[in-house]
C-alpha positions as protocol buffer text, in pm:
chain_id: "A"
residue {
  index: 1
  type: UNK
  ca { x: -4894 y: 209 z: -6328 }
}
residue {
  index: 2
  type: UNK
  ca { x: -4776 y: -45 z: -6612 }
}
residue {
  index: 3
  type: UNK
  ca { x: -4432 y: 147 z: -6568 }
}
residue {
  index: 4
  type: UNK
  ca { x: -4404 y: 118 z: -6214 }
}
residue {
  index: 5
  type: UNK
  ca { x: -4502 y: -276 z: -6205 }
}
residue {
  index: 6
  type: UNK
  ca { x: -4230 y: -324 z: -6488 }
}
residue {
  index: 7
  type: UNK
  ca { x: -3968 y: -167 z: -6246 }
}
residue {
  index: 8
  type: UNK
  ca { x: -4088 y: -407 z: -5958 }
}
residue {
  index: 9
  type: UNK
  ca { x: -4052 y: -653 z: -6129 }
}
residue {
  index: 10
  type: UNK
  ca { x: -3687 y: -588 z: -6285 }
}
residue {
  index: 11
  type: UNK
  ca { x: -3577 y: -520 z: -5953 }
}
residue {
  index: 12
  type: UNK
  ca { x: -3734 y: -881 z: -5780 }
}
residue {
  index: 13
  type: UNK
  ca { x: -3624 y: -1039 z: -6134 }
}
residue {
  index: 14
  type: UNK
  ca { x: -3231 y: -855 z: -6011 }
}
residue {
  index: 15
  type: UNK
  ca { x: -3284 y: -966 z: -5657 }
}
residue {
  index: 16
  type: UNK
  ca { x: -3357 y: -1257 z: -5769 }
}
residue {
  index: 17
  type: UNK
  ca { x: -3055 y: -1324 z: -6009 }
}
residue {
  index: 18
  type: UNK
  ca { x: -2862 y: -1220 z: -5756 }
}
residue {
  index: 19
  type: UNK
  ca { x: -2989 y: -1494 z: -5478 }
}
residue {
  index: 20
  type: UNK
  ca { x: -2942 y: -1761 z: -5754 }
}
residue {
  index: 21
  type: UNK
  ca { x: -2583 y: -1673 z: -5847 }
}
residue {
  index: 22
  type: UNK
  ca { x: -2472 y: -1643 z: -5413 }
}
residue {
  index: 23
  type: UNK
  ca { x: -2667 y: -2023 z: -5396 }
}
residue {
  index: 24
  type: UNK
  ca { x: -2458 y: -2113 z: -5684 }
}
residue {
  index: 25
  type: UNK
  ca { x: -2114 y: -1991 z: -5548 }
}
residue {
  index: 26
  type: UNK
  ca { x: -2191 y: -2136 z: -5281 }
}
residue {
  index: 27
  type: UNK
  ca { x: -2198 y: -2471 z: -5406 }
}
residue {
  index: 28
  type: UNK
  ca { x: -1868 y: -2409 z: -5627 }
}
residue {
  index: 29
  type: UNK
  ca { x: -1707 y: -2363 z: -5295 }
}
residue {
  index: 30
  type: UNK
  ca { x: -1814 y: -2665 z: -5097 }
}
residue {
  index: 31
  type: UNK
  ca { x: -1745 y: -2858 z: -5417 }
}
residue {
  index: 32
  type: UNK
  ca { x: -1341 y: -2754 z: -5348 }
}
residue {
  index: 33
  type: UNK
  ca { x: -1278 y: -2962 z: -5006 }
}
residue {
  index: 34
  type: UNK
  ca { x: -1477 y: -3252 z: -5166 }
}
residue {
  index: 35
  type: UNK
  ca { x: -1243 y: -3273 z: -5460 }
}
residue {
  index: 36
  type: UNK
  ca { x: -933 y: -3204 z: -5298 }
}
residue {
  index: 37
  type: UNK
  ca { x: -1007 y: -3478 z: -5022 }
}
residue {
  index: 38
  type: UNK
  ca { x: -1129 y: -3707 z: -5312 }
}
residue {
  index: 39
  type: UNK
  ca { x: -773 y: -3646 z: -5508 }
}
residue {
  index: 40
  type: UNK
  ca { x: -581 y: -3710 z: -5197 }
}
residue {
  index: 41
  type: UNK
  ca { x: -719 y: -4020 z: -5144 }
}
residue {
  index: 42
  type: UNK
  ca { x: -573 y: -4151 z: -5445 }
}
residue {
  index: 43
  type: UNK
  ca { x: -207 y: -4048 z: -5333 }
}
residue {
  index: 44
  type: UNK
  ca { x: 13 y: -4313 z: -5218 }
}
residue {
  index: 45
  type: UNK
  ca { x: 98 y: -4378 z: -4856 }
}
residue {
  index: 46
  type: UNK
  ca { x: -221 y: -4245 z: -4719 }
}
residue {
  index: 47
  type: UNK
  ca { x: -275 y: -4420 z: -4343 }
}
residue {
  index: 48
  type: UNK
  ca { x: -551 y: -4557 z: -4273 }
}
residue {
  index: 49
  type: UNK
  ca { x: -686 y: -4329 z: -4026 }
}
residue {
  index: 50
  type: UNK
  ca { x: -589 y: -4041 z: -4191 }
}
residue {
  index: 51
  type: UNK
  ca { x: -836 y: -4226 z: -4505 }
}
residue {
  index: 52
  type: UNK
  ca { x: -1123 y: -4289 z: -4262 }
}
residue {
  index: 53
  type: UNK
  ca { x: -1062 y: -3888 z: -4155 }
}
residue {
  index: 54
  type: UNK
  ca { x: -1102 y: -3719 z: -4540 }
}
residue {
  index: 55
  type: UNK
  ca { x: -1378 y: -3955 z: -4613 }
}
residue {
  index: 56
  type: UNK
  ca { x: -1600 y: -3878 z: -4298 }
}
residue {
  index: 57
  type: UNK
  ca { x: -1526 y: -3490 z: -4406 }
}
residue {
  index: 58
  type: UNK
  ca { x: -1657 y: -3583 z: -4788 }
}
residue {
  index: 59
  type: UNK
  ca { x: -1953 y: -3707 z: -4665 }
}
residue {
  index: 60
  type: UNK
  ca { x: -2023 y: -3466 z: -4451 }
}
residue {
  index: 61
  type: UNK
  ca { x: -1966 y: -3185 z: -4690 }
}
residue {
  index: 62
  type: UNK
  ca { x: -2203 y: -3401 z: -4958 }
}
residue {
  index: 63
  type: UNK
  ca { x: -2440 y: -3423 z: -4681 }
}
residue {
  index: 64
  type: UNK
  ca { x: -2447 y: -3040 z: -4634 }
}
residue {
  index: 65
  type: UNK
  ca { x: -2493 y: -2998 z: -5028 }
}
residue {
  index: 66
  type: UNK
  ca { x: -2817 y: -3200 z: -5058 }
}
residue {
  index: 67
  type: UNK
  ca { x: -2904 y: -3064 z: -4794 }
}
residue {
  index: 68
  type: UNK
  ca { x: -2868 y: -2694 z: -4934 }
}
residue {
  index: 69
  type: UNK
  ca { x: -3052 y: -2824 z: -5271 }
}
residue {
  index: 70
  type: UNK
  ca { x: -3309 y: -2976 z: -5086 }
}
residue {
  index: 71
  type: UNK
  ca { x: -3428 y: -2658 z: -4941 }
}
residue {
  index: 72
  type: UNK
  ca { x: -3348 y: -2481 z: -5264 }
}
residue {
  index: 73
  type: UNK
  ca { x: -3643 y: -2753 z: -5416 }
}
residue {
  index: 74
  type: UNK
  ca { x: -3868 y: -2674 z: -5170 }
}
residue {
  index: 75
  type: UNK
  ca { x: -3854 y: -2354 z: -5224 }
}
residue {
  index: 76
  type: UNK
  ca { x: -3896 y: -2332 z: -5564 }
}
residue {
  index: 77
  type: UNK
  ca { x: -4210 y: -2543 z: -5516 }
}
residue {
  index: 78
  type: UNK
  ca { x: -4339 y: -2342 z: -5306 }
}
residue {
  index: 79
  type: UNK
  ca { x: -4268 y: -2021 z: -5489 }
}
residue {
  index: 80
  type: UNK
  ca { x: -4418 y: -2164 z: -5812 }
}
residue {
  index: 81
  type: UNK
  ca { x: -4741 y: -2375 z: -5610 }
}
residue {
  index: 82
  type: UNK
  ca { x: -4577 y: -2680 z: -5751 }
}
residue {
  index: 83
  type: UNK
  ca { x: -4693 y: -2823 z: -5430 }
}
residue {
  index: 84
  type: UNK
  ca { x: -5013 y: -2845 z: -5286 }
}
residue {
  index: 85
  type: UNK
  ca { x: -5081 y: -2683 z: -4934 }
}
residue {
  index: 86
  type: UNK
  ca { x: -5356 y: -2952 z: -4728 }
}
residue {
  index: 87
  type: UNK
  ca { x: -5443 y: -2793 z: -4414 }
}
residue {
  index: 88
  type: UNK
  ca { x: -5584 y: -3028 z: -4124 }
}
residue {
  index: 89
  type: UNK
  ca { x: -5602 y: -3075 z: -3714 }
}
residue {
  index: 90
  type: UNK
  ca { x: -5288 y: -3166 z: -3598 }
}
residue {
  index: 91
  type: UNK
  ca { x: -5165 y: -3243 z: -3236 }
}
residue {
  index: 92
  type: UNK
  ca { x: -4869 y: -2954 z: -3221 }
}
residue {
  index: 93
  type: UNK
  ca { x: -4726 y: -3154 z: -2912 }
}
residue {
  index: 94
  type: UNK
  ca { x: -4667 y: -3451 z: -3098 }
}
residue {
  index: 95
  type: UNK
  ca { x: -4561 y: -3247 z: -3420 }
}
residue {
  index: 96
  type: UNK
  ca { x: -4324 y: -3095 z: -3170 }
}
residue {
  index: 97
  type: UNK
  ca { x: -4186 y: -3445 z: -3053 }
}
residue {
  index: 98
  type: UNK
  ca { x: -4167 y: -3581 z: -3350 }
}
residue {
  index: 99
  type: UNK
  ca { x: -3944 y: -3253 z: -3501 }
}
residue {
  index: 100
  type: UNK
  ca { x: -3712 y: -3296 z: -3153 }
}
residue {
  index: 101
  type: UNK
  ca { x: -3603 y: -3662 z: -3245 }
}
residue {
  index: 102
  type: UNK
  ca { x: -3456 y: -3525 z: -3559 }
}
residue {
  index: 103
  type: UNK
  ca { x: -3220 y: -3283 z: -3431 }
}
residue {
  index: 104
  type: UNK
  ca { x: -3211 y: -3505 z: -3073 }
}
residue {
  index: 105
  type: UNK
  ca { x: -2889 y: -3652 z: -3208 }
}
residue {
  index: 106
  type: UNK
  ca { x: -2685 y: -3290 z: -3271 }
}
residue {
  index: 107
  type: UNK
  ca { x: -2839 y: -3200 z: -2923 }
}
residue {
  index: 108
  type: UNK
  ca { x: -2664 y: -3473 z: -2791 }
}
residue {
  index: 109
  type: UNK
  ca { x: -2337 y: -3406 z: -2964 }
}
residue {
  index: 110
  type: UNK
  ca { x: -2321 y: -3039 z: -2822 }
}
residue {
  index: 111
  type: UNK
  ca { x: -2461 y: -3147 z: -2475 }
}
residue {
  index: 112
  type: UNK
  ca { x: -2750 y: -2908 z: -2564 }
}
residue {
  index: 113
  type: UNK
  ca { x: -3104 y: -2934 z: -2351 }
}
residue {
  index: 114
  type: UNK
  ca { x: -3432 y: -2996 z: -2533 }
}
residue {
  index: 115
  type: UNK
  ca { x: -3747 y: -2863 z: -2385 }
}
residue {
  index: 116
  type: UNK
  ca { x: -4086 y: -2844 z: -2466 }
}
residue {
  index: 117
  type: UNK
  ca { x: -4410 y: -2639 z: -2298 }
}
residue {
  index: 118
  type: UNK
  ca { x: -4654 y: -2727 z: -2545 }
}
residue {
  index: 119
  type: UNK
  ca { x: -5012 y: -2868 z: -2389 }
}
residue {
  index: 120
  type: UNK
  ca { x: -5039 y: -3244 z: -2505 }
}
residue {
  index: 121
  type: UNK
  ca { x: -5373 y: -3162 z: -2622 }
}
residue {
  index: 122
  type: UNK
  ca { x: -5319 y: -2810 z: -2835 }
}
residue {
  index: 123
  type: UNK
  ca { x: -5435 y: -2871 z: -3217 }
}
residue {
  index: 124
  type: UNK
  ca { x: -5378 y: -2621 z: -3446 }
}
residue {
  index: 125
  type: UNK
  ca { x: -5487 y: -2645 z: -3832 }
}
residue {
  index: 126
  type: UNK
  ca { x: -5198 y: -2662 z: -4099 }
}
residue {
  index: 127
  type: UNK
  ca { x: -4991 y: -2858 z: -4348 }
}
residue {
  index: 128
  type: UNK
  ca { x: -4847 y: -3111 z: -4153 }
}
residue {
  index: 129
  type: UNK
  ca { x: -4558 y: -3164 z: -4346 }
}
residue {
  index: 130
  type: UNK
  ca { x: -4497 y: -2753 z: -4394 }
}
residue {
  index: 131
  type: UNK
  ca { x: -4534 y: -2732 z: -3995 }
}
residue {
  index: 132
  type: UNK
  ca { x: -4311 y: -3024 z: -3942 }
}
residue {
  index: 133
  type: UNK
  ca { x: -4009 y: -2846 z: -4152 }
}
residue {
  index: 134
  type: UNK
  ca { x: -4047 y: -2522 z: -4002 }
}
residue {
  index: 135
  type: UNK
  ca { x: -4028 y: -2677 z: -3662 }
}
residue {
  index: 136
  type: UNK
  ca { x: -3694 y: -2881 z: -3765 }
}
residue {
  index: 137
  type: UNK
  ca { x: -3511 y: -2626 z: -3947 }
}
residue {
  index: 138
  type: UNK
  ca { x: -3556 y: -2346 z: -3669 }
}
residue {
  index: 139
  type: UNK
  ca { x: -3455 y: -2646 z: -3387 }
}
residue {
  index: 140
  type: UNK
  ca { x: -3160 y: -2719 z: -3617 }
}
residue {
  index: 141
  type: UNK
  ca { x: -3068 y: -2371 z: -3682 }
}
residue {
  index: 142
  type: UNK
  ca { x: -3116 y: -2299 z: -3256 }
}
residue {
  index: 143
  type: UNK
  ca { x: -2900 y: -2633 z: -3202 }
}
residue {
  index: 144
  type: UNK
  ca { x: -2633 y: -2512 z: -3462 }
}
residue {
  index: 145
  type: UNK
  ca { x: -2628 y: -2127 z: -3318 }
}
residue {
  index: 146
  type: UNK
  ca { x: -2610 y: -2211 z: -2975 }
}
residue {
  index: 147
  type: UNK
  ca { x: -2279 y: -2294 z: -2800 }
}
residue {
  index: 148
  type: UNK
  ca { x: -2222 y: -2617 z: -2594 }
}
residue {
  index: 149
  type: UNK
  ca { x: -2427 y: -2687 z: -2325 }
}
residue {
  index: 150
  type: UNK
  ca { x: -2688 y: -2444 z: -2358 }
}
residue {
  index: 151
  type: UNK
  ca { x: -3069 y: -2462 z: -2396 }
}
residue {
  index: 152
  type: UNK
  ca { x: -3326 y: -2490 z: -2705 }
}
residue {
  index: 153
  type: UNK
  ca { x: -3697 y: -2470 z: -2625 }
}
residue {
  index: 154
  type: UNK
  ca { x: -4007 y: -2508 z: -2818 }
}
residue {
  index: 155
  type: UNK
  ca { x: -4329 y: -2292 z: -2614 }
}
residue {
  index: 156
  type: UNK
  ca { x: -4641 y: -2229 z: -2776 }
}
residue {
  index: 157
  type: UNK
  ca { x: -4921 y: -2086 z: -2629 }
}
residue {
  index: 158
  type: UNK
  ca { x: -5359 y: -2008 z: -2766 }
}
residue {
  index: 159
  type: UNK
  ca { x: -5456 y: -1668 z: -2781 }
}
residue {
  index: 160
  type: UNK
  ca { x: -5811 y: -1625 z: -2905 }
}
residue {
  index: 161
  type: UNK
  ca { x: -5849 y: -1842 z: -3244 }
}
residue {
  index: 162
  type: UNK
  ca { x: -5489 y: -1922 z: -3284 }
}
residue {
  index: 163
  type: UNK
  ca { x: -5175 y: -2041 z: -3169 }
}
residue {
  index: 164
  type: UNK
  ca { x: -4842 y: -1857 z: -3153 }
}
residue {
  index: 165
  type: UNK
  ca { x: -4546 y: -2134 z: -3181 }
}
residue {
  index: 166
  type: UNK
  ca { x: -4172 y: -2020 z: -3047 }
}
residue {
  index: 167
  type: UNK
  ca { x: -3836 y: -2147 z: -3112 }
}
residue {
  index: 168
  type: UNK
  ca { x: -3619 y: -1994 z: -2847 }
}
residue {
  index: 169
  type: UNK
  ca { x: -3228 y: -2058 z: -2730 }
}
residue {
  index: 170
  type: UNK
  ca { x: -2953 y: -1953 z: -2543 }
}
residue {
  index: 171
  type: UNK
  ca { x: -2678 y: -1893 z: -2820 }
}
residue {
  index: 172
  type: UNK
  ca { x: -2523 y: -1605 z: -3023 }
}
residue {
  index: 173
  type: UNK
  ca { x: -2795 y: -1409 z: -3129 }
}
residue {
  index: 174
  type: UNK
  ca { x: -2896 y: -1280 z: -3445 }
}
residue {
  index: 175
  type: UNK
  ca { x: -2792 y: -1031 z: -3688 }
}
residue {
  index: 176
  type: UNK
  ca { x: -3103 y: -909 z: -3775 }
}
residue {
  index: 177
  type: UNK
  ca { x: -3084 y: -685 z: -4047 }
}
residue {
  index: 178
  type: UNK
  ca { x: -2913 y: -1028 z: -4217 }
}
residue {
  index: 179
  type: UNK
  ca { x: -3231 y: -1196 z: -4152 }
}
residue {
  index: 180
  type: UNK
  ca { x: -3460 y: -927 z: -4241 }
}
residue {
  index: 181
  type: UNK
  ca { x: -3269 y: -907 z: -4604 }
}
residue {
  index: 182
  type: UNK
  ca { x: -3296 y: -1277 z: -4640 }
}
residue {
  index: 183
  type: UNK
  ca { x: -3677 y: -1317 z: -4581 }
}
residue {
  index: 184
  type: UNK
  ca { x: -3742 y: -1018 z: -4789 }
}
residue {
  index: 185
  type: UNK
  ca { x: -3529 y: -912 z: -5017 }
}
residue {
  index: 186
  type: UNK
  ca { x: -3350 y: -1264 z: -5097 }
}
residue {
  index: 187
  type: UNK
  ca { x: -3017 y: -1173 z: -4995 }
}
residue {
  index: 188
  type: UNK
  ca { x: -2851 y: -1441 z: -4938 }
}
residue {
  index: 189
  type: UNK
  ca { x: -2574 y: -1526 z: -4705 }
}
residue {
  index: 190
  type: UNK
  ca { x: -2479 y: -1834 z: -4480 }
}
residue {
  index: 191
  type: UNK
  ca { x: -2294 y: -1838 z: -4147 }
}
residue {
  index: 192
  type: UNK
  ca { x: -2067 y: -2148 z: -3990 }
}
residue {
  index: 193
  type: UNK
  ca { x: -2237 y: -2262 z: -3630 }
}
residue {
  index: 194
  type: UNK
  ca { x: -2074 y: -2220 z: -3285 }
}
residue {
  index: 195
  type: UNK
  ca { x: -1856 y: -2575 z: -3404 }
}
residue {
  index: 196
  type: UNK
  ca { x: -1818 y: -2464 z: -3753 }
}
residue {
  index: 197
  type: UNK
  ca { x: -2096 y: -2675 z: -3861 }
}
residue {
  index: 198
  type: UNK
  ca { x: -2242 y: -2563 z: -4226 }
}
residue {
  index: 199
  type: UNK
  ca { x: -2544 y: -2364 z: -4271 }
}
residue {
  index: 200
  type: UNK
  ca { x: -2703 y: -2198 z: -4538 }
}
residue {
  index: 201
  type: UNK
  ca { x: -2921 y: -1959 z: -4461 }
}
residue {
  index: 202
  type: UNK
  ca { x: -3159 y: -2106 z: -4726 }
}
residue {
  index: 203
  type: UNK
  ca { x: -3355 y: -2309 z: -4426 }
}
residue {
  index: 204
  type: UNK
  ca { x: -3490 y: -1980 z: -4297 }
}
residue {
  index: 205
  type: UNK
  ca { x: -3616 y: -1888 z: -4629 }
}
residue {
  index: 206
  type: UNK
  ca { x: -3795 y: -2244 z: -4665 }
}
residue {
  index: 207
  type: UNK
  ca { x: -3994 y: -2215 z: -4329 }
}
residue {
  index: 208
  type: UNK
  ca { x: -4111 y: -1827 z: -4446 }
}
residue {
  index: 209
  type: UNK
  ca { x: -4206 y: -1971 z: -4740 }
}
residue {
  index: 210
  type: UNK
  ca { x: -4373 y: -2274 z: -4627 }
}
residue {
  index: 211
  type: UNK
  ca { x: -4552 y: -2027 z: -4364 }
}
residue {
  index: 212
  type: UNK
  ca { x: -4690 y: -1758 z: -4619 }
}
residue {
  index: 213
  type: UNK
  ca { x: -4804 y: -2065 z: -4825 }
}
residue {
  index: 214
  type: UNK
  ca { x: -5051 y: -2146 z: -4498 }
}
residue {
  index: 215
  type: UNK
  ca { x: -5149 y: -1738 z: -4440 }
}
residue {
  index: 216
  type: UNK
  ca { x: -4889 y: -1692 z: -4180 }
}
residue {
  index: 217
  type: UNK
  ca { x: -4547 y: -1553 z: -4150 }
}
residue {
  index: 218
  type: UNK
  ca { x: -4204 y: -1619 z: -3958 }
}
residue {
  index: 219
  type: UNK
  ca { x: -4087 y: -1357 z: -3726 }
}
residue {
  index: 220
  type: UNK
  ca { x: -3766 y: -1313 z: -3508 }
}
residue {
  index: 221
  type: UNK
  ca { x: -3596 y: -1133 z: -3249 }
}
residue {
  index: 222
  type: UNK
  ca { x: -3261 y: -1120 z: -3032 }
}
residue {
  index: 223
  type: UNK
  ca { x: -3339 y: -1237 z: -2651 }
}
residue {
  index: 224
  type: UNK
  ca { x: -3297 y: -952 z: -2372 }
}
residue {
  index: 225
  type: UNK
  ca { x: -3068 y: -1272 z: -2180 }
}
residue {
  index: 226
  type: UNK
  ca { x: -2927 y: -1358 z: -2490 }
}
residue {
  index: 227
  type: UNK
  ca { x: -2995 y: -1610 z: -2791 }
}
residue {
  index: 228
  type: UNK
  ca { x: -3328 y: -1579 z: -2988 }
}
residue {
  index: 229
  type: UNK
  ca { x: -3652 y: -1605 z: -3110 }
}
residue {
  index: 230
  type: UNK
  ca { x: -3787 y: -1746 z: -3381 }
}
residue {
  index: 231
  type: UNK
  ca { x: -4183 y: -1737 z: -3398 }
}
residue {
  index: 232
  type: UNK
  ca { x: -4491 y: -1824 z: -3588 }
}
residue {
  index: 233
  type: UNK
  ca { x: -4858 y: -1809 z: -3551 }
}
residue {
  index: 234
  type: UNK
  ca { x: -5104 y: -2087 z: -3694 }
}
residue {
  index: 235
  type: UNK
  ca { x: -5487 y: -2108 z: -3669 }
}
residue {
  index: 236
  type: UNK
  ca { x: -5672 y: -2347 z: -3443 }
}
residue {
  index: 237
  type: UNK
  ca { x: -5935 y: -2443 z: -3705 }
}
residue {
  index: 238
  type: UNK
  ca { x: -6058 y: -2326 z: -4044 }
}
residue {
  index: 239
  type: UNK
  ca { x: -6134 y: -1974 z: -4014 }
}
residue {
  index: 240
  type: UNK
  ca { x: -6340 y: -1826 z: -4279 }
}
């Protein structure tokens, strides 16, 4: 038995290595437009709109680095219960609202729709800021994965003591043995959206994280129509 844990846990300590050194390389490379940009700025002759251009597209790439550490953070808390879990009633319609004016604006950009069938009065019992980020990262991830002028919804619907919460869309689907590797094996990877906007991957892994933290779990599938499914189930009240 002592044998077979010590193998476990080379192989998670491997898997893990491995996850650490893609995040890593990842960051190297999004370093490499922001320095370029940076030393072109200081050439000679450089138009002003042509300025205004490169440093939009260094801010954007910063931007998309904290944003990558960020989630690396949180899940590092998480991992090591750096962070305390505090479980309460919440109202998941305005959790939901509240999540949908932080991706409203990239909606906007990509003439994307925003809908919601969630019951104003549904209450469900969880951390409300591990519920919030679930709900923003999978709306960002649906509004970055689904082409212009499609559709994101949020449904969620009681069945018996809890609540089942889904992030659904109309865009390009999911590789799903990726996905399956990321949430459980911490293979890493990241994929551009439908406008080459930058993702990670590592927003996925935050929400499973934050969900496992609260007893639940994130699941996902392809749509028969096309796009997908991201879903999650959270209790209604404290359940012994």
């Amino acid at each position: 038995m002592a044998r077979e844990l010590d193998q476990s846990n080379l192989v998670k300590d491997e898997l893990e290595d491995k996850f650490i050194f893609s995040f890593i390389h990842d960051l190297k490379n999004m370093m490499v437009p922001i320095m370029s940009r940076a030393e072109m700025l200081q050439l000679p002759g450089i138009n002003e709109e042509r300025r205004k251009d490169m440093v939009q597209q260094i801010v954007q790439n910063c931007g998309a680095m904290l944003d990558v550490m960020n989630k690396m953070v949180g899940i590092c808390k998480n991992r090591n219960s750096l962070e305390a879990y505090t479980p309460k009633t919440l109202n998941l319609f305005n959790l939901v609202s509240e999540a949908f004016d932080v991706v409203s604006e990239a909606a906007e950009r990509k003439e994307i729709t925003l809908s919601l069938s969630v019951a104003e009065d549904l209450a469900v019992y969880a951390d409300r800021e591990a519920v919030l980020g679930v709900i923003v990262n999978l709306l960002g991830n649906a509004v970055k994965f689904t082409p212009r002028g499609g559709n994101v919804e949020v449904l969620a619907g009681k069945i018996g003591t809890d609540v089942t919460v889904s992030v659904s869309d109309s865009g390009v689907g999911l590789d799903e043995l990726k996905i399956a590797n990321l949430l459980e094996n911490n293979k890493y990877f990241h994929t551009p959206g439908t406008e080459g906007e930058l993702g990670s991957g590592l927003g996925l892994l935050l929400c499973d994280s934050h969900l496992r933290r609260g007893g639940s779990k994130l699941k996902f599938a392809n749509n028969p129509n096309g796009g997908a499914t991201f879903s999650f189930v959270l209790p209604t009240s404290l359940q012994a």
